[in-house]
Amino acid sequence: MIHRYAFANFQSYLEWTEVSWLLDGKVPQSVWARTAPTGERVSSVMSVVGANASGKTALLKPLLFLDWFVSQSFATDAQAPIPVHPHMSASDAPSEFEVEVDFEGRLWRYTLRCTRERVLHESLYTKHDRMRYVFVRDWNEDEQAYSVKQKDFGLLPAEAKKVRPNASLIATAAQYGVPLAQRIAGSSGVRSNMHQYGRRQSDAGQLVVAAAHFVASDSQRSQLVSMLRRWDLGLKDVDIRQIENVMPDGSKQSFWVPFGIHSTENSASFELPFMLESNGTQSLFVLLSRLLPALESGGVAVIDELENDLHPHMLEPILELFASSKTNPHGAQLLFTCHAVEVLNLLHKAQVMLVEKDEHNQSTAWRLDSVSGVRNDDNLYAKYMAGAYGAVPQL
């Protein structure tokens, strides 16, 4: 489970910004949360609320970037820039990142400082009686070389010094067969509807990708159909068929297409390609292809605009999937942005991040329970709509 992550000088965020799932003793036991293997109480869900263009999506991206960098950066071209974009007012300064997770029963902290050209600092710590380093990697500008110190990590020193400037030591060590690096790089449990430029738009291509996912997982397909029926979308079943197209060059390409099976008043049935279903039904089909894998095996789902094309009343049953130990046996977490502020009626103040941007194009984000005077029994929705907490559009 993710405990917290923080970053600075990334996209519209200049100052150090933290997103924490940790809950203290003041948060009621009824709040959706789990006790991590390391003993801390950690929230199952975290929402991000704010005006358009305030920096909500950018608040999610550091987590996605770190997941990619640690697990996949070795596969990039040797000359490719690191895909970080510093704030426009500090374009020559490095970006900084930090994340804390529990993994294999212990707390781990990973830190990274980098420019688009190279890693300047990378380290991994784990907690025994205190935090102890597993490795520390630093760029020495005078020597134009990296210094790397390790403790029970296992990468040969000569290989550690040769790790590319645009790649993670962990991602590289995994390619050399280092067991711990392979376990870390292979443990990526992040599912998302985002890429480096923002949210993937819902279209026929996303339906095809989601259909292929459900073909590969009978258990999740059964869950999908059960949920669509229960949430009263008028569907009796979902049939997924393989379609073959002949390409202009004469080659054949096959892909999976979902069809909705509907009942009629006289017990007859008819079908519709999902491309002709409502936008809400299509969006839910694609959304569940990202949520159900996290719920089945653990990890975190990072969703931009969770309520996209969905009625606000759909938010609660979706969030409850992460609250129940029956539907969420491995402690998966959900991080999401949302314009449907009705979500404030469902969550505790410790599960809400508010975001706003100032006239200098600097975004700031804060957890709602850090605002002085906010009570557990406050009507968060009403007070937010009245502007009491900030992070509302200035119209």
Short mmCIF file of C-alpha atoms in Angstrom, two decimals:
data_model
loop_
_atom_site.label_atom_id
_atom_site.label_comp_id
_atom_site.label_asym_id
_atom_site.label_seq_id
_atom_site.Cartn_x
_atom_site.Cartn_y
_atom_site.Cartn_z
CA MET A 1 0.00 0.00 0.00
CA ILE A 2 1.13 3.55 -0.67
CA HIS A 3 1.55 5.60 2.48
CA ARG A 4 2.53 8.91 0.93
CA TYR A 5 4.26 10.54 -2.01
CA ALA A 6 5.68 14.02 -2.43
CA PHE A 7 7.32 16.07 -5.15
CA ALA A 8 8.53 19.54 -6.12
CA ASN A 9 9.16 21.48 -9.34
CA PHE A 10 6.96 19.30 -11.49
CA GLN A 11 4.55 20.75 -14.06
CA SER A 12 2.44 23.44 -12.34
CA TYR A 13 3.79 22.60 -8.86
CA LEU A 14 6.87 24.52 -7.77
CA GLU A 15 6.94 23.96 -4.00
CA TRP A 16 7.18 20.67 -2.13
CA THR A 17 3.75 19.02 -2.20
CA GLU A 18 2.66 15.88 -0.35
CA VAL A 19 -0.22 13.45 -0.81
CA SER A 20 -0.61 11.28 2.29
CA TRP A 21 -2.97 8.37 2.88
CA LEU A 22 -1.91 8.04 6.54
CA LEU A 23 -4.69 8.41 9.10
CA ASP A 24 -4.19 9.26 12.77
CA GLY A 25 -6.22 8.31 15.81
CA LYS A 26 -8.57 11.27 15.36
CA VAL A 27 -10.05 9.74 12.20
CA PRO A 28 -13.08 7.55 13.04
CA GLN A 29 -12.79 3.79 12.58
CA SER A 30 -15.76 3.91 10.20
CA VAL A 31 -13.65 5.68 7.56
CA TRP A 32 -12.65 3.50 4.61
CA ALA A 33 -9.13 2.40 5.53
CA ARG A 34 -6.87 -0.59 6.15
CA THR A 35 -4.14 -1.37 8.63
CA ALA A 36 -0.98 -1.82 6.60
CA PRO A 37 1.38 -4.76 7.29
CA THR A 38 3.74 -2.21 8.84
CA GLY A 39 1.08 -1.19 11.38
CA GLU A 40 0.02 2.20 10.07
CA ARG A 41 -3.61 2.98 9.28
CA VAL A 42 -3.86 3.86 5.60
CA SER A 43 -6.83 5.22 3.65
CA SER A 44 -8.30 3.10 0.85
CA VAL A 45 -9.38 6.11 -1.23
CA MET A 46 -8.16 9.65 -1.90
CA SER A 47 -10.06 12.23 -3.95
CA VAL A 48 -8.66 15.35 -5.60
CA VAL A 49 -11.05 18.29 -5.95
CA GLY A 50 -10.54 21.73 -7.47
CA ALA A 51 -11.37 24.08 -10.32
CA ASN A 52 -10.61 23.38 -13.96
CA ALA A 53 -6.92 23.87 -14.83
CA SER A 54 -5.99 24.08 -11.14
CA GLY A 55 -3.51 21.19 -11.25
CA LYS A 56 -5.62 18.18 -10.26
CA THR A 57 -4.33 15.91 -13.02
CA ALA A 58 -0.76 17.08 -12.44
CA LEU A 59 -1.10 16.01 -8.79
CA LEU A 60 -1.63 12.41 -9.93
CA LYS A 61 1.20 12.27 -12.47
CA PRO A 62 4.21 11.99 -10.10
CA LEU A 63 2.94 8.64 -8.87
CA LEU A 64 2.59 7.37 -12.44
CA PHE A 65 6.02 8.72 -13.37
CA LEU A 66 7.73 7.04 -10.40
CA ASP A 67 6.01 3.74 -11.15
CA TRP A 68 7.24 3.91 -14.76
CA PHE A 69 10.74 5.07 -13.88
CA VAL A 70 11.39 2.37 -11.30
CA SER A 71 10.01 -0.46 -13.41
CA GLN A 72 10.49 0.44 -17.08
CA SER A 73 13.04 3.22 -17.62
CA PHE A 74 15.76 0.73 -18.61
CA ALA A 75 13.81 0.04 -21.81
CA THR A 76 13.99 3.63 -23.07
CA ASP A 77 16.44 4.82 -25.70
CA ALA A 78 19.83 5.76 -24.27
CA GLN A 79 19.48 9.33 -25.55
CA ALA A 80 15.85 9.86 -24.58
CA PRO A 81 15.12 12.65 -22.10
CA ILE A 82 13.60 11.74 -18.75
CA PRO A 83 9.90 12.66 -19.12
CA VAL A 84 9.71 15.29 -16.39
CA HIS A 85 8.56 18.85 -16.98
CA PRO A 86 9.65 21.37 -14.33
CA HIS A 87 7.71 24.48 -13.49
CA MET A 88 8.18 27.25 -16.04
CA SER A 89 9.75 29.55 -13.43
CA ALA A 90 12.38 26.95 -12.50
CA SER A 91 13.04 25.23 -15.80
CA ASP A 92 16.76 24.82 -15.08
CA ALA A 93 16.25 23.37 -11.59
CA PRO A 94 15.83 19.65 -10.91
CA SER A 95 12.52 17.97 -10.12
CA GLU A 96 12.28 16.01 -6.87
CA PHE A 97 10.19 12.99 -5.90
CA GLU A 98 9.69 10.75 -2.88
CA VAL A 99 7.35 7.86 -2.19
CA GLU A 100 6.81 5.58 0.83
CA VAL A 101 5.14 2.18 0.48
CA ASP A 102 4.86 -1.03 2.43
CA PHE A 103 6.36 -3.93 0.53
CA GLU A 104 7.07 -7.45 1.74
CA GLY A 105 5.99 -6.47 5.25
CA ARG A 106 8.29 -3.47 5.62
CA LEU A 107 8.21 0.25 4.94
CA TRP A 108 10.31 1.47 1.99
CA ARG A 109 11.22 4.97 0.87
CA TYR A 110 12.37 5.80 -2.65
CA THR A 111 13.73 9.24 -3.55
CA LEU A 112 14.70 10.75 -6.88
CA ARG A 113 16.10 14.10 -7.97
CA CYS A 114 16.60 14.58 -11.68
CA THR A 115 16.59 16.88 -14.67
CA ARG A 116 15.41 15.89 -18.12
CA GLU A 117 19.05 15.04 -18.91
CA ARG A 118 20.04 12.87 -15.98
CA VAL A 119 19.47 11.44 -12.53
CA LEU A 120 21.23 13.57 -9.92
CA HIS A 121 20.26 11.50 -6.88
CA GLU A 122 18.45 8.21 -6.42
CA SER A 123 18.10 6.23 -3.22
CA LEU A 124 16.17 3.41 -1.63
CA TYR A 125 15.72 3.03 2.13
CA THR A 126 13.89 0.44 4.19
CA LYS A 127 12.86 0.47 7.82
CA HIS A 128 14.31 -1.94 10.37
CA ASP A 129 14.62 -0.31 13.79
CA ARG A 130 15.11 2.87 11.74
CA MET A 131 15.36 3.77 8.05
CA ARG A 132 18.54 2.30 6.53
CA TYR A 133 19.76 2.72 2.98
CA VAL A 134 19.67 -0.11 0.48
CA PHE A 135 21.46 2.00 -2.11
CA VAL A 136 22.34 5.64 -2.68
CA ARG A 137 23.33 6.87 -6.13
CA ASP A 138 24.69 10.41 -6.66
CA TRP A 139 26.02 12.26 -9.68
CA ASN A 140 29.43 13.84 -9.14
CA GLU A 141 29.61 16.84 -11.46
CA ASP A 142 33.35 17.33 -10.99
CA GLU A 143 34.19 13.74 -11.84
CA GLN A 144 31.39 13.39 -14.38
CA ALA A 145 30.52 10.04 -12.88
CA TYR A 146 28.14 8.37 -10.45
CA SER A 147 29.05 7.22 -6.98
CA VAL A 148 26.93 4.34 -5.71
CA LYS A 149 26.91 2.78 -2.27
CA GLN A 150 24.90 -0.37 -1.59
CA LYS A 151 23.92 -2.48 1.39
CA ASP A 152 22.48 -5.92 0.55
CA PHE A 153 21.19 -4.77 -2.84
CA GLY A 154 23.30 -7.06 -5.00
CA LEU A 155 24.26 -5.18 -8.17
CA LEU A 156 27.94 -5.49 -9.04
CA PRO A 157 29.68 -2.16 -8.23
CA ALA A 158 31.14 -1.90 -11.72
CA GLU A 159 27.68 -2.32 -13.26
CA ALA A 160 26.09 0.11 -10.80
CA LYS A 161 28.41 2.90 -11.91
CA LYS A 162 27.50 2.31 -15.57
CA VAL A 163 23.73 2.70 -15.15
CA ARG A 164 22.51 5.15 -17.79
CA PRO A 165 21.80 8.73 -16.68
CA ASN A 166 18.17 8.43 -17.85
CA ALA A 167 17.44 5.09 -16.14
CA SER A 168 16.69 3.92 -12.62
CA LEU A 169 19.20 1.78 -10.77
CA ILE A 170 16.30 -0.51 -9.81
CA ALA A 171 15.01 -0.94 -13.37
CA THR A 172 18.56 -1.62 -14.56
CA ALA A 173 19.43 -4.04 -11.75
CA ALA A 174 16.29 -6.01 -12.55
CA GLN A 175 17.70 -6.65 -16.03
CA TYR A 176 20.89 -8.00 -14.43
CA GLY A 177 18.90 -10.49 -12.37
CA VAL A 178 19.18 -8.78 -8.96
CA PRO A 179 16.38 -10.48 -6.97
CA LEU A 180 15.25 -7.48 -4.91
CA ALA A 181 15.23 -5.22 -7.98
CA GLN A 182 13.22 -7.80 -9.92
CA ARG A 183 10.67 -8.06 -7.12
CA ILE A 184 10.31 -4.28 -6.87
CA ALA A 185 10.16 -3.67 -10.62
CA GLY A 186 7.74 -6.54 -11.05
CA SER A 187 5.44 -5.45 -8.24
CA SER A 188 4.00 -2.49 -10.12
CA GLY A 189 0.31 -2.46 -9.32
CA VAL A 190 -0.64 0.90 -10.79
CA ARG A 191 -3.61 0.94 -13.17
CA SER A 192 -4.66 4.20 -14.74
CA ASN A 193 -6.66 5.92 -17.46
CA MET A 194 -3.80 8.38 -17.95
CA HIS A 195 -0.65 8.72 -20.04
CA GLN A 196 2.08 11.32 -19.67
CA TYR A 197 -0.03 14.00 -21.35
CA GLY A 198 -3.23 13.45 -19.36
CA ARG A 199 -6.39 11.38 -19.47
CA ARG A 200 -6.96 8.88 -22.26
CA GLN A 201 -10.11 9.88 -24.07
CA SER A 202 -12.97 7.39 -24.12
CA ASP A 203 -13.36 6.07 -27.64
CA ALA A 204 -13.85 2.83 -29.57
CA GLY A 205 -10.18 2.01 -29.12
CA GLN A 206 -10.52 2.04 -25.33
CA LEU A 207 -13.54 -0.28 -25.59
CA VAL A 208 -11.47 -2.72 -27.66
CA VAL A 209 -8.62 -2.66 -25.12
CA ALA A 210 -11.06 -3.19 -22.25
CA ALA A 211 -12.76 -6.04 -24.13
CA ALA A 212 -9.43 -7.80 -24.64
CA HIS A 213 -8.76 -7.48 -20.92
CA PHE A 214 -12.03 -9.13 -19.96
CA VAL A 215 -11.50 -11.94 -22.48
CA ALA A 216 -8.28 -12.77 -20.64
CA SER A 217 -9.96 -12.83 -17.22
CA ASP A 218 -13.13 -14.88 -16.80
CA SER A 219 -13.47 -13.96 -13.12
CA GLN A 220 -13.33 -10.23 -13.80
CA ARG A 221 -15.74 -10.58 -16.73
CA SER A 222 -18.22 -12.26 -14.38
CA GLN A 223 -17.80 -9.41 -11.91
CA LEU A 224 -18.32 -6.90 -14.72
CA VAL A 225 -21.62 -8.45 -15.80
CA SER A 226 -22.82 -8.77 -12.21
CA MET A 227 -22.08 -5.11 -11.50
CA LEU A 228 -23.67 -3.83 -14.69
CA ARG A 229 -26.82 -5.78 -13.88
CA ARG A 230 -26.87 -4.62 -10.27
CA TRP A 231 -26.31 -1.01 -11.21
CA ASP A 232 -29.39 -1.17 -13.41
CA LEU A 233 -28.01 -0.20 -16.77
CA GLY A 234 -30.56 -2.35 -18.59
CA LEU A 235 -28.00 -5.00 -19.48
CA LYS A 236 -28.63 -8.71 -19.15
CA ASP A 237 -25.19 -9.83 -20.28
CA VAL A 238 -22.06 -8.77 -22.17
CA ASP A 239 -20.87 -10.83 -25.11
CA ILE A 240 -17.32 -10.28 -26.39
CA ARG A 241 -16.54 -11.49 -29.90
CA GLN A 242 -13.44 -11.61 -32.00
CA ILE A 243 -13.77 -9.59 -35.21
CA GLU A 244 -11.37 -9.86 -38.14
CA ASN A 245 -10.61 -6.96 -40.46
CA VAL A 246 -8.76 -7.10 -43.77
CA MET A 247 -6.21 -4.29 -43.90
CA PRO A 248 -5.37 -2.28 -47.08
CA ASP A 249 -2.21 -4.33 -47.60
CA GLY A 250 -4.23 -7.55 -47.52
CA SER A 251 -3.14 -8.61 -44.05
CA LYS A 252 -5.72 -9.58 -41.46
CA GLN A 253 -6.11 -8.00 -38.04
CA SER A 254 -8.36 -9.37 -35.33
CA PHE A 255 -9.65 -7.61 -32.23
CA TRP A 256 -12.31 -8.07 -29.58
CA VAL A 257 -15.60 -6.17 -29.65
CA PRO A 258 -18.13 -6.08 -26.76
CA PHE A 259 -21.88 -6.37 -27.32
CA GLY A 260 -24.53 -5.54 -24.75
CA ILE A 261 -27.35 -8.09 -24.41
CA HIS A 262 -30.65 -6.47 -23.38
CA SER A 263 -33.96 -7.90 -22.25
CA THR A 264 -37.30 -6.66 -23.51
CA GLU A 265 -40.74 -6.65 -21.90
CA ASN A 266 -41.81 -9.91 -23.57
CA SER A 267 -38.65 -11.73 -22.43
CA ALA A 268 -37.05 -11.47 -25.85
CA SER A 269 -33.57 -10.08 -26.08
CA PHE A 270 -31.59 -7.93 -28.44
CA GLU A 271 -27.97 -6.86 -28.67
CA LEU A 272 -26.10 -3.64 -29.32
CA PRO A 273 -22.42 -3.11 -30.09
CA PHE A 274 -21.00 -1.22 -27.13
CA MET A 275 -20.13 1.62 -29.50
CA LEU A 276 -23.91 2.26 -29.63
CA GLU A 277 -24.48 1.99 -25.88
CA SER A 278 -24.81 5.15 -23.81
CA ASN A 279 -21.65 7.10 -22.98
CA GLY A 280 -22.17 6.20 -19.32
CA THR A 281 -22.32 2.47 -20.04
CA GLN A 282 -19.23 2.66 -22.24
CA SER A 283 -17.34 4.65 -19.63
CA LEU A 284 -18.23 2.22 -16.88
CA PHE A 285 -17.13 -0.75 -19.01
CA VAL A 286 -13.71 0.84 -19.57
CA LEU A 287 -13.42 2.07 -15.98
CA LEU A 288 -14.05 -1.39 -14.54
CA SER A 289 -11.31 -2.82 -16.77
CA ARG A 290 -8.93 -0.67 -14.70
CA LEU A 291 -10.51 -0.99 -11.25
CA LEU A 292 -11.16 -4.73 -11.14
CA PRO A 293 -7.51 -5.78 -11.70
CA ALA A 294 -6.46 -3.60 -8.77
CA LEU A 295 -9.23 -5.01 -6.60
CA GLU A 296 -8.34 -8.59 -7.55
CA SER A 297 -4.60 -8.45 -6.89
CA GLY A 298 -3.94 -5.22 -4.95
CA GLY A 299 -2.16 -2.05 -6.01
CA VAL A 300 -3.50 1.39 -6.77
CA ALA A 301 -5.91 2.66 -9.41
CA VAL A 302 -5.15 6.23 -10.52
CA ILE A 303 -8.18 7.64 -12.30
CA ASP A 304 -8.55 11.12 -13.75
CA GLU A 305 -12.19 12.30 -13.71
CA LEU A 306 -13.66 9.22 -12.09
CA GLU A 307 -17.21 10.41 -12.70
CA ASN A 308 -16.70 10.99 -16.44
CA ASP A 309 -20.07 10.32 -18.16
CA LEU A 310 -21.43 8.78 -14.94
CA HIS A 311 -24.28 9.97 -12.74
CA PRO A 312 -23.04 11.31 -9.35
CA HIS A 313 -25.02 8.53 -7.62
CA MET A 314 -22.63 6.04 -9.20
CA LEU A 315 -19.73 7.35 -7.15
CA GLU A 316 -20.75 5.66 -3.91
CA PRO A 317 -21.04 2.08 -5.24
CA ILE A 318 -17.70 2.50 -7.05
CA LEU A 319 -15.97 3.77 -3.90
CA GLU A 320 -17.57 1.01 -1.84
CA LEU A 321 -15.74 -1.54 -3.99
CA PHE A 322 -12.55 -0.34 -2.30
CA ALA A 323 -14.15 -0.19 1.16
CA SER A 324 -15.32 -3.78 1.40
CA SER A 325 -12.87 -6.57 2.28
CA LYS A 326 -15.04 -8.86 0.14
CA THR A 327 -14.49 -6.87 -3.08
CA ASN A 328 -11.06 -5.57 -2.03
CA PRO A 329 -9.30 -8.47 -0.29
CA HIS A 330 -5.74 -7.24 -0.91
CA GLY A 331 -6.07 -3.61 0.21
CA ALA A 332 -6.09 -1.90 -3.18
CA GLN A 333 -6.26 1.90 -3.15
CA LEU A 334 -7.99 4.43 -5.36
CA LEU A 335 -6.62 7.90 -6.17
CA PHE A 336 -8.89 10.00 -8.35
CA THR A 337 -9.82 13.47 -9.49
CA CYS A 338 -13.47 14.43 -9.54
CA HIS A 339 -15.62 17.37 -10.62
CA ALA A 340 -18.73 15.91 -8.98
CA VAL A 341 -18.26 17.57 -5.60
CA GLU A 342 -21.03 15.37 -4.19
CA VAL A 343 -18.10 13.09 -3.39
CA LEU A 344 -17.54 15.32 -0.35
CA ASN A 345 -20.71 13.80 1.13
CA LEU A 346 -19.13 10.35 0.98
CA LEU A 347 -15.57 10.85 2.25
CA HIS A 348 -13.85 11.97 5.41
CA LYS A 349 -11.93 15.23 5.36
CA ALA A 350 -8.68 13.22 5.55
CA GLN A 351 -9.55 11.63 2.19
CA VAL A 352 -9.88 14.88 0.24
CA MET A 353 -7.07 16.83 -1.43
CA LEU A 354 -7.98 20.37 -2.51
CA VAL A 355 -6.09 22.03 -5.37
CA GLU A 356 -5.91 25.58 -6.67
CA LYS A 357 -3.64 27.63 -8.92
CA ASP A 358 -2.58 31.25 -8.37
CA GLU A 359 -1.98 34.11 -10.79
CA HIS A 360 1.65 32.99 -11.23
CA ASN A 361 0.53 29.58 -12.54
CA GLN A 362 1.67 27.82 -9.39
CA SER A 363 -0.53 25.03 -8.09
CA THR A 364 -0.87 24.21 -4.42
CA ALA A 365 -2.57 21.21 -2.87
CA TRP A 366 -3.54 20.46 0.71
CA ARG A 367 -5.46 17.80 2.56
CA LEU A 368 -8.78 19.08 3.81
CA ASP A 369 -8.16 17.98 7.39
CA SER A 370 -5.16 20.34 7.49
CA VAL A 371 -7.53 23.33 7.28
CA SER A 372 -8.03 24.83 10.72
CA GLY A 373 -11.52 24.55 12.14
CA VAL A 374 -12.86 21.80 9.87
CA ARG A 375 -14.88 19.41 12.05
CA ASN A 376 -15.66 15.74 11.43
CA ASP A 377 -19.39 16.51 11.48
CA ASP A 378 -19.20 19.50 9.10
CA ASN A 379 -21.21 19.41 5.89
CA LEU A 380 -18.12 19.40 3.67
CA TYR A 381 -20.14 19.70 0.47
CA ALA A 382 -22.07 22.78 1.63
CA LYS A 383 -19.01 24.55 3.00
CA TYR A 384 -16.94 23.80 -0.09
CA MET A 385 -19.68 25.11 -2.36
CA ALA A 386 -19.80 28.26 -0.22
CA GLY A 387 -16.06 28.76 -0.76
CA ALA A 388 -15.06 28.13 2.86
CA TYR A 389 -12.13 25.89 1.92
CA GLY A 390 -10.94 27.55 -1.30
CA ALA A 391 -10.15 25.52 -4.44
CA VAL A 392 -13.29 26.72 -6.22
CA PRO A 393 -13.54 28.44 -9.61
CA GLN A 394 -13.26 32.24 -9.56
CA LEU A 395 -16.01 33.20 -11.97
#
